[in-house]
GROMACS .gro file of C-alpha atoms in nm:
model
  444
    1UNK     CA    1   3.331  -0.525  -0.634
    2UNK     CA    2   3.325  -0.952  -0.620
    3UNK     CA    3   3.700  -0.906  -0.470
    4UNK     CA    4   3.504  -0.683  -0.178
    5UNK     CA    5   3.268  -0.912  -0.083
    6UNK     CA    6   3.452  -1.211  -0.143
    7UNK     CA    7   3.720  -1.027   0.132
    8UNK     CA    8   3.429  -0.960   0.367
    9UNK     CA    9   3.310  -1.351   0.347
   10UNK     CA   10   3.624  -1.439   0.387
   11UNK     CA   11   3.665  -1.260   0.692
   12UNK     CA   12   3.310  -1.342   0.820
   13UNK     CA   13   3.381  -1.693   0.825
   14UNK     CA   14   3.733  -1.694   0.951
   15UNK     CA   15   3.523  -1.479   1.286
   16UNK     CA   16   3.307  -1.785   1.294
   17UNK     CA   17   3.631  -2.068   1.358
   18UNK     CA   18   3.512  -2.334   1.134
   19UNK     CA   19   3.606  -2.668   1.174
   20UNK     CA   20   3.961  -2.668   0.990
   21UNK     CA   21   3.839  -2.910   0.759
   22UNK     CA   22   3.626  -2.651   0.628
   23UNK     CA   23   3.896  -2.383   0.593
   24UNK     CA   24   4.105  -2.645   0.423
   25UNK     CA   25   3.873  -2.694   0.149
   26UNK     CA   26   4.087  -2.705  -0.197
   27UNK     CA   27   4.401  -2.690  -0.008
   28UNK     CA   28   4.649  -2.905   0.186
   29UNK     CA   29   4.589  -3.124   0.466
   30UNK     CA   30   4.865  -3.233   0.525
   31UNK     CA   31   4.813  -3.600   0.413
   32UNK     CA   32   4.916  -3.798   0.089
   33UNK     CA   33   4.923  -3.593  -0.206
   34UNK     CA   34   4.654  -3.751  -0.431
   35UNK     CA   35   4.578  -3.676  -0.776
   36UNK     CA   36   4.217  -3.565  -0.966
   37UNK     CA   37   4.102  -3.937  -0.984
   38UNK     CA   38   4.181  -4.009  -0.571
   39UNK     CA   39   4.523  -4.187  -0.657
   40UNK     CA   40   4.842  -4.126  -0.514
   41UNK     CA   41   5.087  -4.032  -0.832
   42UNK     CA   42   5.199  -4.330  -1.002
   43UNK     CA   43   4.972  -4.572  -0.850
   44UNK     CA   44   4.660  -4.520  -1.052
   45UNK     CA   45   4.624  -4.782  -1.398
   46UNK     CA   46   4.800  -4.526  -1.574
   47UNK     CA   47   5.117  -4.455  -1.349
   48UNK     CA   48   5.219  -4.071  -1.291
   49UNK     CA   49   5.010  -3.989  -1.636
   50UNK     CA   50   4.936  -3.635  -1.654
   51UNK     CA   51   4.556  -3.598  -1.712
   52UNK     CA   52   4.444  -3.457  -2.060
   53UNK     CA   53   4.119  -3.334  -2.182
   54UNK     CA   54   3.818  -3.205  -1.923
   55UNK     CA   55   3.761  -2.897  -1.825
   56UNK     CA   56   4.059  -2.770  -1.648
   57UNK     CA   57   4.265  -2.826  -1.937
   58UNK     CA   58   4.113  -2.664  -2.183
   59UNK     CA   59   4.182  -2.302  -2.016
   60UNK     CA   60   4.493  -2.099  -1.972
   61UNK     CA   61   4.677  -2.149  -1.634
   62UNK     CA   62   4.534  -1.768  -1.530
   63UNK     CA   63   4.237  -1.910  -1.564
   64UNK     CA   64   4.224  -2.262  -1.396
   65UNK     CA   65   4.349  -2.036  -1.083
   66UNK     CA   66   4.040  -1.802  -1.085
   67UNK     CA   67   3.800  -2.108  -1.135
   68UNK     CA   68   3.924  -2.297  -0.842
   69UNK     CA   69   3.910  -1.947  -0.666
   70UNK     CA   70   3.569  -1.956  -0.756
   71UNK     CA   71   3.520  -2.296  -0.621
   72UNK     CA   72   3.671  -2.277  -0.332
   73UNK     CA   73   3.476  -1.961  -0.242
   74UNK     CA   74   3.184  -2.145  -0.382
   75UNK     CA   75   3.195  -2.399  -0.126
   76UNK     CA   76   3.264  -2.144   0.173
   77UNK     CA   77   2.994  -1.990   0.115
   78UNK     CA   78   2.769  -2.310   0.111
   79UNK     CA   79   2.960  -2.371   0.427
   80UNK     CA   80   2.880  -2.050   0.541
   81UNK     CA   81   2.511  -2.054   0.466
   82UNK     CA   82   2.434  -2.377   0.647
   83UNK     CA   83   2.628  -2.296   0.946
   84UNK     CA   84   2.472  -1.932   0.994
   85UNK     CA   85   2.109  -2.053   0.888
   86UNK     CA   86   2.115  -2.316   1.158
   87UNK     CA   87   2.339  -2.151   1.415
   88UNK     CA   88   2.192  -2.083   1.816
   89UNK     CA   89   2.258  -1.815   2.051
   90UNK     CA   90   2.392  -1.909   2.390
   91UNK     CA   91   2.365  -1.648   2.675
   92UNK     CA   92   2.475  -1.784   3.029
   93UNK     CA   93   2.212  -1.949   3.213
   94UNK     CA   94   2.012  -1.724   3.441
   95UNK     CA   95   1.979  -1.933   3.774
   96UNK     CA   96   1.638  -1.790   3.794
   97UNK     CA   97   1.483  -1.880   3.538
   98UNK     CA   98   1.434  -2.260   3.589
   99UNK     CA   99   1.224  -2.471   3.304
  100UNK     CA  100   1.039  -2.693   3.457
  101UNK     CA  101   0.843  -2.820   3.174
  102UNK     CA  102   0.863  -2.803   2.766
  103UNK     CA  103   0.675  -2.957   2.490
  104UNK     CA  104   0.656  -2.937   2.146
  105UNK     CA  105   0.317  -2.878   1.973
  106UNK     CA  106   0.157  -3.055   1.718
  107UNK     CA  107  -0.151  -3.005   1.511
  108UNK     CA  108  -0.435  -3.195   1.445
  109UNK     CA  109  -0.607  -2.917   1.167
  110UNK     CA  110  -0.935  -2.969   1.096
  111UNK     CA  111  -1.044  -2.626   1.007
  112UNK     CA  112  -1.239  -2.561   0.690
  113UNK     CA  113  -1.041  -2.383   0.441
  114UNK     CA  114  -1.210  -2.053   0.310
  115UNK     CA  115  -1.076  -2.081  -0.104
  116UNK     CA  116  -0.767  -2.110  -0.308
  117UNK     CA  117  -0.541  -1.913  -0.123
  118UNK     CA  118  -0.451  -2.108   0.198
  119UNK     CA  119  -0.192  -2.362   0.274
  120UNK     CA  120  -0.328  -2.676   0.129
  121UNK     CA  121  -0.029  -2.953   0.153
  122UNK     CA  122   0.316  -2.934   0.374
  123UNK     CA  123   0.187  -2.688   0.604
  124UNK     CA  124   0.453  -2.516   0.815
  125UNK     CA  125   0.311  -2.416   1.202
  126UNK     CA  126   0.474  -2.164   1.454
  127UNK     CA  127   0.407  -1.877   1.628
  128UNK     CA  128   0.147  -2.008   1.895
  129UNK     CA  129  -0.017  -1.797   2.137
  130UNK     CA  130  -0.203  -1.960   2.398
  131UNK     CA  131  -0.437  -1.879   2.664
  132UNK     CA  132  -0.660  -2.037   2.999
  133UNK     CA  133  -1.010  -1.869   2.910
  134UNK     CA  134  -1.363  -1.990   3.110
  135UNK     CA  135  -1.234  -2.341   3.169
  136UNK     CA  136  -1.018  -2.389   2.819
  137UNK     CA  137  -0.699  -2.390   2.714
  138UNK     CA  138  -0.727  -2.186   2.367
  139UNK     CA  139  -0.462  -2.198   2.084
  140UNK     CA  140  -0.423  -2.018   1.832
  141UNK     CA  141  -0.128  -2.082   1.553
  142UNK     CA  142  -0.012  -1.965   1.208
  143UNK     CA  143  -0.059  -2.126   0.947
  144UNK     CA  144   0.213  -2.131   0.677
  145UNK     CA  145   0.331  -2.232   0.338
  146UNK     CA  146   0.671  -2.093   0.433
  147UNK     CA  147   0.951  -2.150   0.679
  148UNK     CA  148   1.303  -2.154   0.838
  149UNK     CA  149   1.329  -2.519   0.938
  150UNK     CA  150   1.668  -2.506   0.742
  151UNK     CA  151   1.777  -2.819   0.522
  152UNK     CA  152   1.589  -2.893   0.209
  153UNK     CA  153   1.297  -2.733   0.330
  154UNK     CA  154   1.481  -2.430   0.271
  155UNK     CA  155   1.426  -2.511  -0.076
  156UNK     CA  156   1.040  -2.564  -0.097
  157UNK     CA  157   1.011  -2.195   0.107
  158UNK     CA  158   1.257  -2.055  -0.189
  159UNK     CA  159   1.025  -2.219  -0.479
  160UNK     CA  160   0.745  -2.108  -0.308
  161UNK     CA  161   0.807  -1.764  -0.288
  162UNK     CA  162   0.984  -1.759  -0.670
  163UNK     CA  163   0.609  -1.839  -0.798
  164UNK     CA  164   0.367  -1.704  -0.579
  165UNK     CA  165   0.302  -1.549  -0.204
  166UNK     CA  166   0.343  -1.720   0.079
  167UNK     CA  167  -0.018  -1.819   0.174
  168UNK     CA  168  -0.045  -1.759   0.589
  169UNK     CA  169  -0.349  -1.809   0.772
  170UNK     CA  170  -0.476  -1.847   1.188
  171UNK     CA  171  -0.618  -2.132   1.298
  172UNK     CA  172  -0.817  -2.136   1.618
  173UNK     CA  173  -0.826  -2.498   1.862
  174UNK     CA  174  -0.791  -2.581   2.150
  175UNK     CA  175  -0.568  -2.836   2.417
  176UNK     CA  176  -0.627  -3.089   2.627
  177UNK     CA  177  -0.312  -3.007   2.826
  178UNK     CA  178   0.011  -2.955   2.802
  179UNK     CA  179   0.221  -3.251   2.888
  180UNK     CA  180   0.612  -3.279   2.836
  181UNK     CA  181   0.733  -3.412   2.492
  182UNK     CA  182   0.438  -3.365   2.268
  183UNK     CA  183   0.119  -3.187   2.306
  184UNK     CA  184  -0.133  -3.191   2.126
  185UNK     CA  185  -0.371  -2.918   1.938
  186UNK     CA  186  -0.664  -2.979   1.750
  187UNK     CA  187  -0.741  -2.696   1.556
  188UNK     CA  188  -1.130  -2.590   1.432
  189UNK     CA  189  -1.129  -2.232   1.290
  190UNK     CA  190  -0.961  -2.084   1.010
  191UNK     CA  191  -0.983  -1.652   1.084
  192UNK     CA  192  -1.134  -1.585   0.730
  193UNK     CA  193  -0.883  -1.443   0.491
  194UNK     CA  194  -1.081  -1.282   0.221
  195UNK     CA  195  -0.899  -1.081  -0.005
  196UNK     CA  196  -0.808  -0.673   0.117
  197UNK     CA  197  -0.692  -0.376  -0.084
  198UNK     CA  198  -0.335  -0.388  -0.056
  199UNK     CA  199  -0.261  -0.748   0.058
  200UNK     CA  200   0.137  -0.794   0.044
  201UNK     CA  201   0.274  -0.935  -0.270
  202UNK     CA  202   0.578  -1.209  -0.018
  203UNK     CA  203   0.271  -1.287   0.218
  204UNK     CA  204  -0.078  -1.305   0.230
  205UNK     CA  205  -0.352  -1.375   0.503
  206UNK     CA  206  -0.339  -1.300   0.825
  207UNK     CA  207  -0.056  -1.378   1.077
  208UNK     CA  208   0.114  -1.450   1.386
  209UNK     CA  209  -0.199  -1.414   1.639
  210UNK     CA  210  -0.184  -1.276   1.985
  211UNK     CA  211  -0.481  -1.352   2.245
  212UNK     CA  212  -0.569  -1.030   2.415
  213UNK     CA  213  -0.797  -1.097   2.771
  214UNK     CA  214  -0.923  -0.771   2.916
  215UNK     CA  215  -1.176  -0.887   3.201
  216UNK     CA  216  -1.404  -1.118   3.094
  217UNK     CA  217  -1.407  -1.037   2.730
  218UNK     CA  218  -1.134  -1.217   2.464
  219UNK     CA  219  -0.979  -1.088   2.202
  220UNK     CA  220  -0.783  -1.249   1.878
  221UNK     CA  221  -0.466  -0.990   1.794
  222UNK     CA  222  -0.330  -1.065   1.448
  223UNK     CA  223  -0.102  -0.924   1.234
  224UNK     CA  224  -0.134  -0.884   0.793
  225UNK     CA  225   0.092  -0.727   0.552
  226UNK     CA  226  -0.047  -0.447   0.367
  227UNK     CA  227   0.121  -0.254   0.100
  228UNK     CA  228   0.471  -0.408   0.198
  229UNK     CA  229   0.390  -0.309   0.552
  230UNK     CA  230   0.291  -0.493   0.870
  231UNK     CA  231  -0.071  -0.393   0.993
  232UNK     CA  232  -0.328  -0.552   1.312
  233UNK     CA  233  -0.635  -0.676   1.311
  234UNK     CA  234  -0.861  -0.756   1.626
  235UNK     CA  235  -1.148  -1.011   1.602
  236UNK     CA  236  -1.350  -1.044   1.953
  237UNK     CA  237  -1.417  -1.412   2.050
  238UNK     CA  238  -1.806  -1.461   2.034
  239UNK     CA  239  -1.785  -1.769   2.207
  240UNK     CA  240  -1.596  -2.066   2.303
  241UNK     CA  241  -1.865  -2.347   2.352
  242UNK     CA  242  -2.034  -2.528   2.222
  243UNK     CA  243  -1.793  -2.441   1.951
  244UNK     CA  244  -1.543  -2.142   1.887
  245UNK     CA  245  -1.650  -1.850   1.750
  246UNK     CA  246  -1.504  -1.505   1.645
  247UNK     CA  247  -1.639  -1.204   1.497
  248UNK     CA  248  -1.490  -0.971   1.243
  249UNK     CA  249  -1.116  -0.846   1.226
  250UNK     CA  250  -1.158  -0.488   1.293
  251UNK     CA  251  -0.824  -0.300   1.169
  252UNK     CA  252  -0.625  -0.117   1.419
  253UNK     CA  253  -0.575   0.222   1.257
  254UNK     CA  254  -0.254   0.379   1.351
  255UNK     CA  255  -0.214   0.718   1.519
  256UNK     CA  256   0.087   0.771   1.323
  257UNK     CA  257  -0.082   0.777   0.958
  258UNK     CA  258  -0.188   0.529   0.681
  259UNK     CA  259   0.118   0.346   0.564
  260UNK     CA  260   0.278   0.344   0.916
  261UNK     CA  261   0.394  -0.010   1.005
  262UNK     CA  262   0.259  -0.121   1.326
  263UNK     CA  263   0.346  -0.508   1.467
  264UNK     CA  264   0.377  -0.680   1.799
  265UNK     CA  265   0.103  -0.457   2.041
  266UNK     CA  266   0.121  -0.541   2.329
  267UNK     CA  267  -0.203  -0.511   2.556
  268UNK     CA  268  -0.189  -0.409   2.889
  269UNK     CA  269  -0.507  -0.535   3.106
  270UNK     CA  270  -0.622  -0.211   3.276
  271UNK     CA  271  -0.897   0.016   3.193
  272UNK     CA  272  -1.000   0.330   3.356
  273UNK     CA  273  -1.296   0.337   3.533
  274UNK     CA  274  -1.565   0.394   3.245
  275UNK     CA  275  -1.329   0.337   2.921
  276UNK     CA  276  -1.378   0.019   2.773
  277UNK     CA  277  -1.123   0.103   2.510
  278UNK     CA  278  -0.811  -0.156   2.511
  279UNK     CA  279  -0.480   0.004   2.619
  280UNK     CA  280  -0.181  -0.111   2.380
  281UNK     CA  281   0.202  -0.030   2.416
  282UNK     CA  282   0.312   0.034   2.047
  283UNK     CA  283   0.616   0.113   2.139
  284UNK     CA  284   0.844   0.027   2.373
  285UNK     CA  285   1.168   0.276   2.360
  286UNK     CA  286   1.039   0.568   2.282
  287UNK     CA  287   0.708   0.431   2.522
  288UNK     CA  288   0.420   0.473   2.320
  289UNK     CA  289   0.076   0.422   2.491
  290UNK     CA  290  -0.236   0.394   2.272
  291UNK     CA  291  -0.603   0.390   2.383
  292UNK     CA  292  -0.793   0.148   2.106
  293UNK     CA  293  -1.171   0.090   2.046
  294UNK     CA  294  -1.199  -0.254   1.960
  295UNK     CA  295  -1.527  -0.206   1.753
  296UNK     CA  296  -1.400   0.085   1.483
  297UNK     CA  297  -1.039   0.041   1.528
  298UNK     CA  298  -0.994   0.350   1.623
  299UNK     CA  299  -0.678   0.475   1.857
  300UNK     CA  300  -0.560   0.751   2.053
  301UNK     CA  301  -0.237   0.843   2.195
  302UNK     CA  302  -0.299   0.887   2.612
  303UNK     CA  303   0.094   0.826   2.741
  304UNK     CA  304   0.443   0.893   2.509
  305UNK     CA  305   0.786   0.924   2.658
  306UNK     CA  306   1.081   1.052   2.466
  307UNK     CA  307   1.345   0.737   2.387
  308UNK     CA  308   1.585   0.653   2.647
  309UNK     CA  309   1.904   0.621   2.460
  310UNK     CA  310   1.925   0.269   2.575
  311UNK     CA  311   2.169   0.020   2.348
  312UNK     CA  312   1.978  -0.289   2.258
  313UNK     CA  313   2.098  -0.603   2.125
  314UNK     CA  314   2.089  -0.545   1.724
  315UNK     CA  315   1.800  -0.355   1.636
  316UNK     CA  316   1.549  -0.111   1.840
  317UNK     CA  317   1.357  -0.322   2.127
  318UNK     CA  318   1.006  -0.482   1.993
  319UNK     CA  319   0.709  -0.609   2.174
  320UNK     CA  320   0.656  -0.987   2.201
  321UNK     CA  321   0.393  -1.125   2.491
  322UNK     CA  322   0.113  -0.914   2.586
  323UNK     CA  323   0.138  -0.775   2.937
  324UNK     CA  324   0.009  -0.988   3.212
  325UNK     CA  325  -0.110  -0.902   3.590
  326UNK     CA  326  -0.059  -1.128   3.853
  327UNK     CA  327  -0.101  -1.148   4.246
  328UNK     CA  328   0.295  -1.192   4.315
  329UNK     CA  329   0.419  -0.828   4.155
  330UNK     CA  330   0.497  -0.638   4.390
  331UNK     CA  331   0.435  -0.239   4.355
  332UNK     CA  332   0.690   0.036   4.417
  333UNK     CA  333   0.560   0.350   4.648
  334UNK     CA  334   0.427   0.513   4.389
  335UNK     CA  335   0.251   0.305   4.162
  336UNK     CA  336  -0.113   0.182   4.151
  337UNK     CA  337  -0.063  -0.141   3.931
  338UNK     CA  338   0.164  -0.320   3.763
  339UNK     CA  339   0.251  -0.607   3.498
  340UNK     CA  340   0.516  -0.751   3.301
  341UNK     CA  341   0.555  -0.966   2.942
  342UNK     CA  342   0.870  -1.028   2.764
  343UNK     CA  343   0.978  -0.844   2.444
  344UNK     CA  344   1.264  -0.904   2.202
  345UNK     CA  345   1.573  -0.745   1.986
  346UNK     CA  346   1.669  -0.902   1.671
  347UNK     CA  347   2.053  -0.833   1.549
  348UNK     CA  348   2.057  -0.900   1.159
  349UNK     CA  349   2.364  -1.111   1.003
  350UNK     CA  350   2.646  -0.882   0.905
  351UNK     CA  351   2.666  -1.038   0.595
  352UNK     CA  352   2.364  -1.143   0.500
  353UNK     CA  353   2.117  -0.944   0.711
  354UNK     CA  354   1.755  -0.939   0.761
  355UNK     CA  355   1.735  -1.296   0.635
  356UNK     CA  356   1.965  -1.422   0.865
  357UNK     CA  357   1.834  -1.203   1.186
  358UNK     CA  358   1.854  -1.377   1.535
  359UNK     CA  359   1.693  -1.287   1.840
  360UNK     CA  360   1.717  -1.243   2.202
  361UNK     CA  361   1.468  -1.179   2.475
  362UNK     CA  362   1.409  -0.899   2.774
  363UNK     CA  363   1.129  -0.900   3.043
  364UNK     CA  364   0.940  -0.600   3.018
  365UNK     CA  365   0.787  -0.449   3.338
  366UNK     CA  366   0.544  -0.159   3.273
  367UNK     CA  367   0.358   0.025   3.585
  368UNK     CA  368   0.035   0.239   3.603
  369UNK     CA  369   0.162   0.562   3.878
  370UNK     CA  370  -0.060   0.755   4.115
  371UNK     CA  371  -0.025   1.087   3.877
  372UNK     CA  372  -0.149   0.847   3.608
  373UNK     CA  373   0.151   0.839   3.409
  374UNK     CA  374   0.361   0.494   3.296
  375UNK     CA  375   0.657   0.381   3.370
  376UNK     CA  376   0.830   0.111   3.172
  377UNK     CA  377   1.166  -0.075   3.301
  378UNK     CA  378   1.325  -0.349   3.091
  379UNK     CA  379   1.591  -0.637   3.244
  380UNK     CA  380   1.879  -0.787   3.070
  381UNK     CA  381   1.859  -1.013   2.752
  382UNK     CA  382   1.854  -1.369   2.787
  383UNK     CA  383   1.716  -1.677   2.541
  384UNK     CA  384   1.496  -1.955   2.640
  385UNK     CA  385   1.586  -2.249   2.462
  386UNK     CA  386   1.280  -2.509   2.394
  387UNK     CA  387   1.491  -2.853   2.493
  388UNK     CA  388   1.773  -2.918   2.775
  389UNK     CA  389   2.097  -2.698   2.613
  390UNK     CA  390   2.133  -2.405   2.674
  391UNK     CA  391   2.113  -2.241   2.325
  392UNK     CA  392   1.803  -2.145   2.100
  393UNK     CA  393   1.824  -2.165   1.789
  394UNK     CA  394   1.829  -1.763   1.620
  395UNK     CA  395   1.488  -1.771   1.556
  396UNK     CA  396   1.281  -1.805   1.941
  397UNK     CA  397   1.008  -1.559   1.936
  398UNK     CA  398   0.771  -1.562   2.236
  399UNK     CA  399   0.414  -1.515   2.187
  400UNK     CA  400   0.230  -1.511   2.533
  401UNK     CA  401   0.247  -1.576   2.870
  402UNK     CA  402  -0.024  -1.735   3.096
  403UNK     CA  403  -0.139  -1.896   3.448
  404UNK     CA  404  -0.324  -2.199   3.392
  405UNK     CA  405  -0.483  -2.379   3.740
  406UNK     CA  406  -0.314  -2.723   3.691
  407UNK     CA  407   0.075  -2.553   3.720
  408UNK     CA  408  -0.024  -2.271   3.956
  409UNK     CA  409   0.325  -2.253   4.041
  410UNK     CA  410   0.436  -2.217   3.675
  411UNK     CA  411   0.403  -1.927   3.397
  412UNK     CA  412   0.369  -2.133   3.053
  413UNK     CA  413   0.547  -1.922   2.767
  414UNK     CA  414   0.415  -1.977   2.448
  415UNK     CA  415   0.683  -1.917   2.144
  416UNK     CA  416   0.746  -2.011   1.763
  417UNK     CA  417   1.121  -2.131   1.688
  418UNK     CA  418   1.286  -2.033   1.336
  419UNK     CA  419   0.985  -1.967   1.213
  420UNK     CA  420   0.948  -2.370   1.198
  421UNK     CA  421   0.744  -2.511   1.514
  422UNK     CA  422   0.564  -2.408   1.805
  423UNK     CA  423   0.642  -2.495   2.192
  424UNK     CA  424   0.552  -2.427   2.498
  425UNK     CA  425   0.785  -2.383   2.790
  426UNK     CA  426   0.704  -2.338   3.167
  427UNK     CA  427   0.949  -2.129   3.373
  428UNK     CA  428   0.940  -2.114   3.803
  429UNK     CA  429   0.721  -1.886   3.895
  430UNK     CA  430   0.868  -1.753   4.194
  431UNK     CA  431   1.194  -1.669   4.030
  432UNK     CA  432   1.054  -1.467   3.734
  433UNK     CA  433   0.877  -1.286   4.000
  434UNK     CA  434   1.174  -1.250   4.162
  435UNK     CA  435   1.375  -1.088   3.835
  436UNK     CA  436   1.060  -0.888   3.752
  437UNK     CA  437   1.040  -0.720   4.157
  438UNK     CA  438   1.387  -0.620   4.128
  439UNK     CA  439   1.310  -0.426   3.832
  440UNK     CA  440   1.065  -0.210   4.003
  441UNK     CA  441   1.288   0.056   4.201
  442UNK     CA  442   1.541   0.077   3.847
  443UNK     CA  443   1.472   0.383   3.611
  444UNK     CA  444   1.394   0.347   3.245
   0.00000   0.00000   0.00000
C-alpha cells in the first residue's frame, strides 16, 4: 500500500518539474563527495575515519536503505506540500478584462463580541462582499480563527482545529473608499451567532456573507454549517444610519429536503409584478430557479432546466457573485431583462484533494425571456489575480460585484484569496460588457 502512494507522489511531483535541487535531495550533485560531518574524505580531524556509533550504524545495511528511503520521501513530500499549498493558477490574460484598480483590505474591528465562541486573538479575514447602498459603501467580512495563508500559520489553523471548531463569525462596517494599496474597513456589527441545533463540529457561526439588494430593500446572505452540511441564512438590513442595523437570520429552507446542502445563491434582482419573494439561482448546471420569502424562509421551485453536459474545470460549476443589472447589457430579441455575476469551478489536488482545491472563474449571464422562461449562458474560465502578475494564488473566490458613483466607469469585484485576506479589484467596464454581450446570442 505505502509503495502505491509513495509511486503516485513520486510521480506527482516529477509532473510538477521541481527545481533539480529538490529532486536531488539525498543523491548526487555532481560536486565533491563529502562525508556525514560536511568533510571531504580524509580532510576532516580524523582523516578518511569511517564513522562509528549513531543511528545509521546500529541497523543492518537493508535497513539503513529503507530509512534513507524514508527520508528522502520524507522531504519530497515536505517539498511537495509547500509548493502545492502555495502554488497560483495562470490562465492567459484576457485583453478585456483590464484592472484598473486593486487594494487590499484591512480591518479596523470594533464589533462587540456576543460570548465565548468567537475569534478573540489572531483573527483571520476574507471573503468580503461589498456593496454602494443609500449613500454608503457597506462591508461585510468573515471573521475567522482559521486559514490558508500558508507558512506557519498553517500550523495555528492545524492546532486549532485538533482542539476545538473553528470559531467564524460576520462582521458588518463600512468604507470610506476604496483607494489603491490599502483600504480601509471599520467594522461595527457582529451577526449574532447564538448557538443552533446542529451547528458543525470543523466550523461554527455563521459565514462567508453575500449582500443581496432587491429595490430599495437590503439583504445580508450568509452561509452556516449544519449537521456537516452547508446551509443560508438571510437577515434584512433595518437600517444603515445613524448606525447599522440587521434583523434576524431567517433560514433558507431548501426545496430539495432537510439535510440538502445548499451554498453560494445567487440573487437575481427581478420580481414579478406583485411577488415580493427574492428570486435565487441554486443551481447553475442543471439551472435551478427558486422563488424565496425572505420573512419564513420559505422557497419554491418556479424555473429548472435539465444539465447541459457541459465539462467544467474540476468540479460541477458553483455560484459566486450575486447577479447584477446594469444599463450597458444589451438584450437579445427575445428577452425582457438581463444580468450577469461571475461563478466559479474548483479542481481538487490529485493527490491530496479537497484540501488542496484551486479555483477558477466564469462570467455568468442569466436572461428573463418573453415566454417567461430563463436562459443561462456561461463564458470561458479565467482568474483575476489581486496584484500586477498574472497568476492568483488557488484560492480567489469572488464575492460581489458593484457600481459605485465615484468609478462609474469601473465594476469593483469584491473576493477573499486562500481563504487568507480580502481585496477588492476594479475591472473596465466597457470590456466586461463587452465579454458579457457576446454571450447573449450563444446557447447554454
Amino acid at each position: 500500500m505505502w509503495q502505491g502512494w509513495i509511486a503516485r507522489l513520486w510521480s506527482q511531483v516529477s509532473s510538477q518539474h521541481l527545481p533539480a535541487g529538490l529532486l536531488a535531495v539525498g543523491g548526487s550533485t555532481g560536486g565533491e563527495k563529502k562525508d556525514a560531518g560536511g568533510q571531504k574524505p580524509g580532510s576532516g580531524a580524523g582523516g578518511g575515519r569511517k564513522i562509528s556509533g549513531g543511528f545509521f550504524s546500529s541497523l543492518g545495511s537493508g535497513a539503513v536503505v529503507v530509512a534513507a528511503f524514508a527520508m528522502l520521501s520524507g522531504l519530497l513530500l515536505l517539498s511537495y506540500v509547500l509548493l502545492t499549498y502555495n502554488r497560483t493558477i495562470a490562465l492567459p490574460a484576457h485583453p478585456l478584462l483590464t484592472r484598473l484598480m486593486m487594494a487590499r483590505l484591512s480591518f479596523n474591528n470594533q464589533a462587540p463580541t456576543d460570548g465565548p465562541y468567537v475569534c478573540m486573538s489572531n483573527c483571520f479575514y476574507w471573503n468580503p462582499a461589498v456593496v454602494f447602498h443609500r449613500g454608503h459603501h457597506l462591508i461585510a467580512v468573515r471573521e475567522s480563527t482559521k486559514s490558508h495563508c500558508g507558512g506557519l500559520k498553517i500550523l495555528q489553523t492545524a492546532g486549532v482545529l485538533l482542539f476545538r471548531s473553528a470559531f467564524n463569525s460576520v462582521l458588518v462596517g463600512t468604507v470610506d473608499e476604496f483607494t489603491p494599496g490599502v483600504t480601509e474597513a471599520t467594522l461595527s456589527w457582529r451577526v449574532p451567532n447564538g448557538q443552533l441545533p446542529g451547528d458543525g463540529k470543523a466550523h461554527f457561526g455563521f459565514e462567508d456573507p453575500r449582500w443581496v439588494v432587491q429595490g430599495d430593500d437590503l439583504f445580508l446572505l450568509v452561509h452556516r454549517e449544519m449537521r456537516d452540511r452547508p446551509t443560508v441564512f438571510l437577515a434584512r438590513v433595518l437600517q444603515v444610519e445613524p448606525s447599522l442595523e440587521l434583523g434576524p437570520c431567517v433560514h433558507l429552507k431548501s426545496v430539495h429536503g432537510d439535510g440538502w446542502p445548499e451554498k453560494n445563491w445567487m440573487h437575481i434582482p427581478h420580481q414579478a409584478p406583485g411577488d415580493a419573494r427574492l428570486l435565487f439561482v441554486n443551481s447553475l448546471d442543471p439551472l435551478e430557479i427558486l422563488a424565496t420569502d425572505p420573512s419564513t424562509g420559505k422557497s419554491s421551485m418556479v424555473y429548472a432546466q435539465n444539465g447541459t453536459g457541459r465539462a467544467y474545470w474540476g468540479h460541477r460549476l458553483s455560484g459566486s457573485t450575486p447577479f447584477i443589472a446594469t444599463s450597458g447589457l444589451l438584450l437579445a430579441g427575445d428577452e425582457r431583462a438581463a444580468f450577469f455575476g461571475l461563478a466559479h469551478a474548483r479542481q481538487d489536488h490529485p493527490l491530496f484533494g479537497f484540501g488542496f482545491g484551486a479555483y477558477v472563474l466564469y462570467l455568468a449571464r442569466i436572461a428573463l425571456l418573453d415566454d417567461g422562461s430563463w436562459r443561462l449562458t456561461v463564458g470561458d474560465m479565467f482568474n483575476l489575480p489581486t496584484d500586477e502578475s498574472d497568476a492568483s494564488k488557488r484560492i480567489n473566490f469572488p464575492t460581489t460585484v458593484i457600481e459605485t458613483p465615484e468609478r462609474p466607469g469601473e465594476f469593483l469585484v469584491s473576493l477573499g484569496e486562500m481563504d487568507c485576506t480580502s481585496h477588492v479589484v476594479s475591472l473596465e467596464k466597457s470590456g466586461v460588457l463587452s465579454l458579457v454581450n457576446n454571450m447573449r446570442q450563444q446557447v447554454y
